[in-house]
Short mmCIF file of C-alpha atoms in Angstrom, two decimals:
data_model
loop_
_atom_site.label_atom_id
_atom_site.label_comp_id
_atom_site.label_asym_id
_atom_site.label_seq_id
_atom_site.Cartn_x
_atom_site.Cartn_y
_atom_site.Cartn_z
CA MET A 1 -20.81 15.21 3.00
CA SER A 2 -17.25 15.18 1.95
CA GLY A 3 -17.90 15.70 -1.72
CA ILE A 4 -15.53 12.79 -2.49
CA THR A 5 -16.91 9.42 -3.45
CA TYR A 6 -14.94 6.42 -2.12
CA VAL A 7 -15.16 3.14 -4.00
CA ARG A 8 -13.41 -0.26 -4.02
CA GLY A 9 -11.90 -0.83 -7.34
CA ASP A 10 -9.19 0.00 -9.87
CA ALA A 11 -8.41 3.69 -10.43
CA THR A 12 -7.10 2.83 -13.89
CA ALA A 13 -10.63 1.76 -14.85
CA PRO A 14 -12.72 4.78 -13.69
CA GLN A 15 -16.42 4.19 -13.66
CA ASP A 16 -18.06 7.42 -14.75
CA LYS A 17 -19.59 9.04 -17.85
CA GLY A 18 -17.86 11.75 -19.80
CA VAL A 19 -14.27 12.83 -19.76
CA LYS A 20 -12.17 11.38 -16.98
CA LEU A 21 -8.79 12.42 -15.48
CA ILE A 22 -6.80 9.88 -13.48
CA VAL A 23 -4.52 11.65 -11.02
CA HIS A 24 -1.46 10.10 -9.30
CA VAL A 25 1.74 11.32 -7.62
CA CYS A 26 5.28 10.92 -9.05
CA ASN A 27 8.66 11.51 -7.60
CA ASP A 28 11.09 14.23 -8.68
CA LEU A 29 13.88 11.81 -9.66
CA GLY A 30 12.48 10.46 -12.83
CA GLY A 31 11.86 7.01 -11.26
CA TRP A 32 8.84 5.05 -12.49
CA GLY A 33 8.71 1.41 -11.38
CA LYS A 34 6.78 0.82 -8.13
CA GLY A 35 3.27 1.35 -6.80
CA PHE A 36 0.35 2.72 -8.73
CA VAL A 37 2.50 3.57 -11.82
CA LEU A 38 2.81 -0.09 -12.61
CA ALA A 39 -0.91 -0.41 -12.98
CA LEU A 40 -0.89 2.60 -15.24
CA SER A 41 1.86 1.11 -17.49
CA ARG A 42 0.12 -2.14 -17.73
CA ARG A 43 -2.84 -0.32 -19.33
CA TRP A 44 -1.08 2.43 -21.39
CA PRO A 45 2.59 3.10 -22.26
CA GLY A 46 2.00 6.83 -22.80
CA PRO A 47 2.02 8.18 -19.26
CA GLU A 48 5.36 6.48 -18.44
CA ALA A 49 7.02 7.55 -21.72
CA ALA A 50 5.77 11.10 -21.29
CA TYR A 51 6.99 11.27 -17.71
CA ARG A 52 10.42 9.89 -18.56
CA ARG A 53 10.74 12.35 -21.45
CA TRP A 54 9.57 15.22 -19.23
CA HIS A 55 12.17 14.38 -16.63
CA ARG A 56 14.97 13.81 -19.19
CA GLU A 57 14.31 17.19 -20.79
CA ARG A 58 13.64 18.98 -17.47
CA ALA A 59 16.32 21.65 -18.19
CA GLY A 60 13.94 23.11 -20.73
CA ASN A 61 10.56 22.54 -19.23
CA ASP A 62 8.52 22.89 -16.00
CA PHE A 63 9.41 19.48 -14.44
CA GLY A 64 9.75 19.70 -10.65
CA LEU A 65 7.86 19.63 -7.38
CA GLY A 66 4.29 20.89 -7.92
CA ALA A 67 4.32 20.30 -11.68
CA ALA A 68 1.57 18.36 -13.47
CA GLN A 69 1.67 16.77 -16.86
CA PHE A 70 -1.43 15.67 -18.73
CA VAL A 71 -1.34 12.67 -21.09
CA GLN A 72 -4.32 11.59 -23.14
CA VAL A 73 -4.57 7.84 -23.19
CA GLU A 74 -8.04 7.28 -24.72
CA PRO A 75 -10.56 9.59 -26.42
CA PHE A 76 -12.24 10.54 -23.17
CA LEU A 77 -9.51 9.60 -20.69
CA TRP A 78 -6.39 11.47 -19.48
CA VAL A 79 -3.72 10.76 -16.90
CA ALA A 80 -2.23 13.50 -14.71
CA ASN A 81 1.35 12.89 -13.62
CA VAL A 82 1.71 15.17 -10.54
CA VAL A 83 5.26 15.61 -9.11
CA GLY A 84 4.54 15.46 -5.40
CA GLN A 85 7.32 13.61 -3.70
CA ARG A 86 10.97 14.44 -3.23
CA GLY A 87 13.01 11.35 -3.85
CA MET A 88 11.75 7.82 -3.28
CA ARG A 89 13.10 6.78 0.11
CA ARG A 90 12.29 7.49 3.72
CA GLY A 91 15.27 8.75 5.62
CA SER A 92 16.55 11.43 7.87
CA LYS A 93 14.47 13.97 6.16
CA GLY A 94 11.22 12.04 6.65
CA VAL A 95 8.88 10.62 4.10
CA PRO A 96 9.10 11.58 0.36
CA VAL A 97 5.56 13.19 0.17
CA ARG A 98 5.50 16.89 -0.17
CA TYR A 99 1.98 18.19 0.55
CA GLU A 100 2.71 21.65 -0.74
CA ALA A 101 3.71 20.18 -4.10
CA ILE A 102 0.61 17.98 -4.26
CA ASP A 103 -1.39 21.09 -3.48
CA GLU A 104 0.11 23.05 -6.32
CA GLY A 105 -0.27 20.10 -8.63
CA LEU A 106 -3.92 19.75 -7.80
CA ARG A 107 -4.44 23.39 -8.51
CA LYS A 108 -3.26 22.64 -12.07
CA VAL A 109 -5.40 19.54 -12.15
CA ALA A 110 -8.48 21.56 -11.21
CA GLU A 111 -7.72 24.00 -14.09
CA GLN A 112 -7.38 21.18 -16.57
CA ALA A 113 -10.48 19.36 -15.28
CA ALA A 114 -12.40 22.59 -15.85
CA VAL A 115 -11.02 22.92 -19.43
CA LEU A 116 -11.90 19.31 -20.22
CA GLY A 117 -15.16 19.14 -18.34
CA ALA A 118 -13.66 16.03 -16.52
CA SER A 119 -14.27 14.18 -13.37
CA VAL A 120 -11.17 13.25 -11.36
CA HIS A 121 -10.30 9.68 -10.29
CA MET A 122 -7.34 8.70 -8.09
CA PRO A 123 -6.00 6.23 -5.57
CA ARG A 124 -5.27 7.86 -2.13
CA ILE A 125 -2.51 10.01 -3.59
CA GLY A 126 0.54 10.62 -1.52
CA CYS A 127 -0.20 7.70 0.84
CA GLY A 128 1.53 4.69 -0.71
CA LEU A 129 5.16 4.79 -1.47
CA ALA A 130 5.30 8.56 -0.83
CA GLY A 131 4.62 7.83 2.89
CA GLY A 132 1.91 10.33 3.53
CA THR A 133 -1.43 9.95 5.30
CA TRP A 134 -4.84 10.61 3.76
CA THR A 135 -5.95 12.78 6.67
CA ARG A 136 -3.15 15.15 5.60
CA VAL A 137 -4.67 15.56 2.18
CA PRO A 138 -7.67 17.87 2.73
CA LEU A 139 -6.35 19.75 -0.15
CA VAL A 140 -8.19 17.38 -2.47
CA THR A 141 -11.39 18.95 -1.19
CA ARG A 142 -9.99 22.49 -1.18
CA ARG A 143 -8.43 22.29 -4.68
CA LEU A 144 -11.02 20.08 -6.44
CA VAL A 145 -14.33 19.49 -4.75
CA ASP A 146 -14.73 23.16 -3.64
CA ARG A 147 -14.28 24.09 -7.33
CA GLY A 148 -17.02 21.81 -8.48
CA VAL A 149 -14.94 18.89 -9.69
CA HIS A 150 -16.41 15.44 -8.98
CA VAL A 151 -13.78 13.30 -7.34
CA THR A 152 -13.75 9.50 -6.91
CA VAL A 153 -11.03 7.85 -4.69
CA TYR A 154 -10.42 4.20 -5.35
CA ASP A 155 -9.28 1.76 -2.67
CA HIS A 156 -7.81 -1.31 -4.49
CA GLY A 157 -8.68 -4.79 -3.37
#
Protein backbone atom coordinates (compact mmCIF):
# COMPACT_ATOMS: atom_id res chain seq x y z
CA MET A 1 0.00 0.00 0.00
CA SER A 2 1.36 3.39 -0.96
CA GLY A 3 0.04 5.28 2.06
CA ILE A 4 -1.48 7.84 -0.28
CA THR A 5 -5.19 7.92 -0.99
CA TYR A 6 -6.13 8.90 -4.54
CA VAL A 7 -9.57 10.35 -5.18
CA ARG A 8 -11.44 12.15 -7.95
CA GLY A 9 -12.44 15.57 -6.80
CA ASP A 10 -11.46 19.09 -5.94
CA ALA A 11 -8.36 19.54 -3.77
CA THR A 12 -9.75 22.92 -2.63
CA ALA A 13 -12.61 21.06 -0.93
CA PRO A 14 -10.80 18.35 1.06
CA GLN A 15 -13.02 15.64 2.47
CA ASP A 16 -11.55 14.69 5.82
CA LYS A 17 -12.14 15.35 9.48
CA GLY A 18 -9.93 17.54 11.60
CA VAL A 19 -7.32 20.04 10.49
CA LYS A 20 -6.44 19.94 6.80
CA LEU A 21 -3.49 21.39 4.90
CA ILE A 22 -3.80 21.93 1.14
CA VAL A 23 -0.39 21.82 -0.55
CA HIS A 24 0.45 23.16 -3.99
CA VAL A 25 3.54 24.29 -5.90
CA CYS A 26 4.30 27.91 -6.86
CA ASN A 27 6.98 29.45 -9.05
CA ASP A 28 9.91 31.60 -7.89
CA LEU A 29 8.93 34.63 -10.01
CA GLY A 30 5.92 35.84 -8.04
CA GLY A 31 3.50 34.83 -10.81
CA TRP A 32 0.06 33.59 -9.78
CA GLY A 33 -2.53 33.23 -12.51
CA LYS A 34 -2.66 29.80 -14.13
CA GLY A 35 -3.39 26.27 -13.04
CA PHE A 36 -4.41 25.17 -9.55
CA VAL A 37 -3.86 28.62 -8.03
CA LEU A 38 -6.93 29.88 -9.89
CA ALA A 39 -9.09 27.38 -8.01
CA LEU A 40 -7.52 28.49 -4.72
CA SER A 41 -8.16 32.17 -5.49
CA ARG A 42 -11.79 31.48 -6.39
CA ARG A 43 -12.32 30.10 -2.88
CA TRP A 44 -10.07 32.34 -0.74
CA PRO A 45 -8.14 35.56 -1.47
CA GLY A 46 -5.65 34.96 1.36
CA PRO A 47 -3.18 32.52 -0.24
CA GLU A 48 -2.65 34.68 -3.32
CA ALA A 49 -2.32 37.91 -1.32
CA ALA A 50 0.13 36.27 1.08
CA TYR A 51 2.19 34.78 -1.77
CA ARG A 52 2.40 38.09 -3.64
CA ARG A 53 3.41 39.94 -0.45
CA TRP A 54 5.95 37.20 0.36
CA HIS A 55 7.50 37.58 -3.10
CA ARG A 56 7.39 41.39 -3.07
CA GLU A 57 9.18 41.46 0.32
CA ARG A 58 11.60 38.62 -0.56
CA ALA A 59 14.70 40.67 0.22
CA GLY A 60 13.74 40.41 3.90
CA ASN A 61 12.30 36.89 4.15
CA ASP A 62 12.87 33.26 3.15
CA PHE A 63 11.12 33.38 -0.25
CA GLY A 64 12.91 31.15 -2.76
CA LEU A 65 13.10 27.60 -4.07
CA GLY A 66 12.26 25.15 -1.30
CA ALA A 67 10.43 27.67 0.89
CA ALA A 68 6.94 27.05 2.23
CA GLN A 69 4.38 29.58 3.39
CA PHE A 70 1.35 28.58 5.47
CA VAL A 71 -1.87 30.58 5.20
CA GLN A 72 -4.92 29.84 7.34
CA VAL A 73 -8.09 30.18 5.24
CA GLU A 74 -10.71 28.69 7.58
CA PRO A 75 -10.66 27.63 11.24
CA PHE A 76 -9.44 24.09 10.43
CA LEU A 77 -8.01 24.63 6.95
CA TRP A 78 -4.61 25.90 5.81
CA VAL A 79 -2.95 26.34 2.41
CA ALA A 80 0.77 25.72 1.91
CA ASN A 81 2.38 27.75 -0.87
CA VAL A 82 5.51 25.71 -1.71
CA VAL A 83 8.04 27.32 -4.07
CA GLY A 84 8.99 24.34 -6.21
CA GLN A 85 9.46 25.59 -9.73
CA ARG A 86 12.04 27.88 -11.32
CA GLY A 87 10.29 30.25 -13.66
CA MET A 88 7.14 29.42 -15.54
CA ARG A 89 8.15 28.34 -19.03
CA ARG A 90 9.70 25.28 -20.57
CA GLY A 91 12.83 26.13 -22.48
CA SER A 92 16.44 25.22 -23.08
CA LYS A 93 16.88 24.47 -19.37
CA GLY A 94 13.97 22.01 -19.39
CA VAL A 95 10.75 22.11 -17.40
CA PRO A 96 10.25 24.53 -14.49
CA VAL A 97 9.76 21.86 -11.79
CA ARG A 98 12.59 21.52 -9.28
CA TYR A 99 12.22 18.26 -7.38
CA GLU A 100 14.86 19.17 -4.79
CA ALA A 101 12.88 22.34 -3.98
CA ILE A 102 9.63 20.38 -3.67
CA ASP A 103 11.45 17.91 -1.42
CA GLU A 104 12.63 20.71 0.87
CA GLY A 105 9.20 22.35 0.85
CA LEU A 106 7.54 19.05 1.78
CA ARG A 107 9.96 18.67 4.69
CA LYS A 108 8.57 21.96 6.01
CA VAL A 109 5.01 20.82 5.27
CA ALA A 110 5.60 17.66 7.32
CA GLU A 111 6.78 19.77 10.26
CA GLN A 112 3.76 22.05 10.04
CA ALA A 113 1.35 19.12 9.63
CA ALA A 114 2.79 17.63 12.83
CA VAL A 115 2.37 20.93 14.71
CA LEU A 116 -1.23 21.31 13.48
CA GLY A 117 -2.16 17.62 13.67
CA ALA A 118 -3.24 18.00 10.04
CA SER A 119 -3.83 15.71 7.11
CA VAL A 120 -2.39 16.84 3.76
CA HIS A 121 -4.41 17.30 0.57
CA MET A 122 -3.01 18.14 -2.86
CA PRO A 123 -3.34 17.86 -6.60
CA ARG A 124 -0.47 15.96 -8.26
CA ILE A 125 2.02 18.64 -7.30
CA GLY A 126 4.72 19.55 -9.77
CA CYS A 127 2.92 17.82 -12.65
CA GLY A 128 0.76 20.50 -14.24
CA LEU A 129 2.30 23.74 -15.43
CA ALA A 130 5.56 22.86 -13.67
CA GLY A 131 6.04 20.06 -16.22
CA GLY A 132 7.03 17.24 -13.88
CA THR A 133 5.84 13.67 -13.71
CA TRP A 134 4.15 12.06 -10.73
CA THR A 135 6.47 9.04 -10.85
CA ARG A 136 9.31 11.47 -10.06
CA VAL A 137 7.63 12.58 -6.85
CA PRO A 138 8.21 9.62 -4.47
CA LEU A 139 9.31 12.31 -2.07
CA VAL A 140 5.65 12.74 -1.07
CA THR A 141 5.87 9.30 0.49
CA ARG A 142 9.31 9.85 2.00
CA ARG A 143 8.61 13.31 3.40
CA LEU A 144 4.99 12.89 4.50
CA VAL A 145 3.62 9.36 4.59
CA ASP A 146 6.72 7.85 6.18
CA ARG A 147 6.37 10.46 8.94
CA GLY A 148 2.78 9.44 9.68
CA VAL A 149 1.01 12.20 7.75
CA HIS A 150 -2.17 11.09 5.99
CA VAL A 151 -2.05 12.29 2.36
CA THR A 152 -4.89 12.52 -0.14
CA VAL A 153 -4.13 13.28 -3.79
CA TYR A 154 -6.97 14.70 -5.89
CA ASP A 155 -7.43 14.13 -9.60
CA HIS A 156 -9.82 16.76 -10.90
CA GLY A 157 -12.63 15.89 -13.28
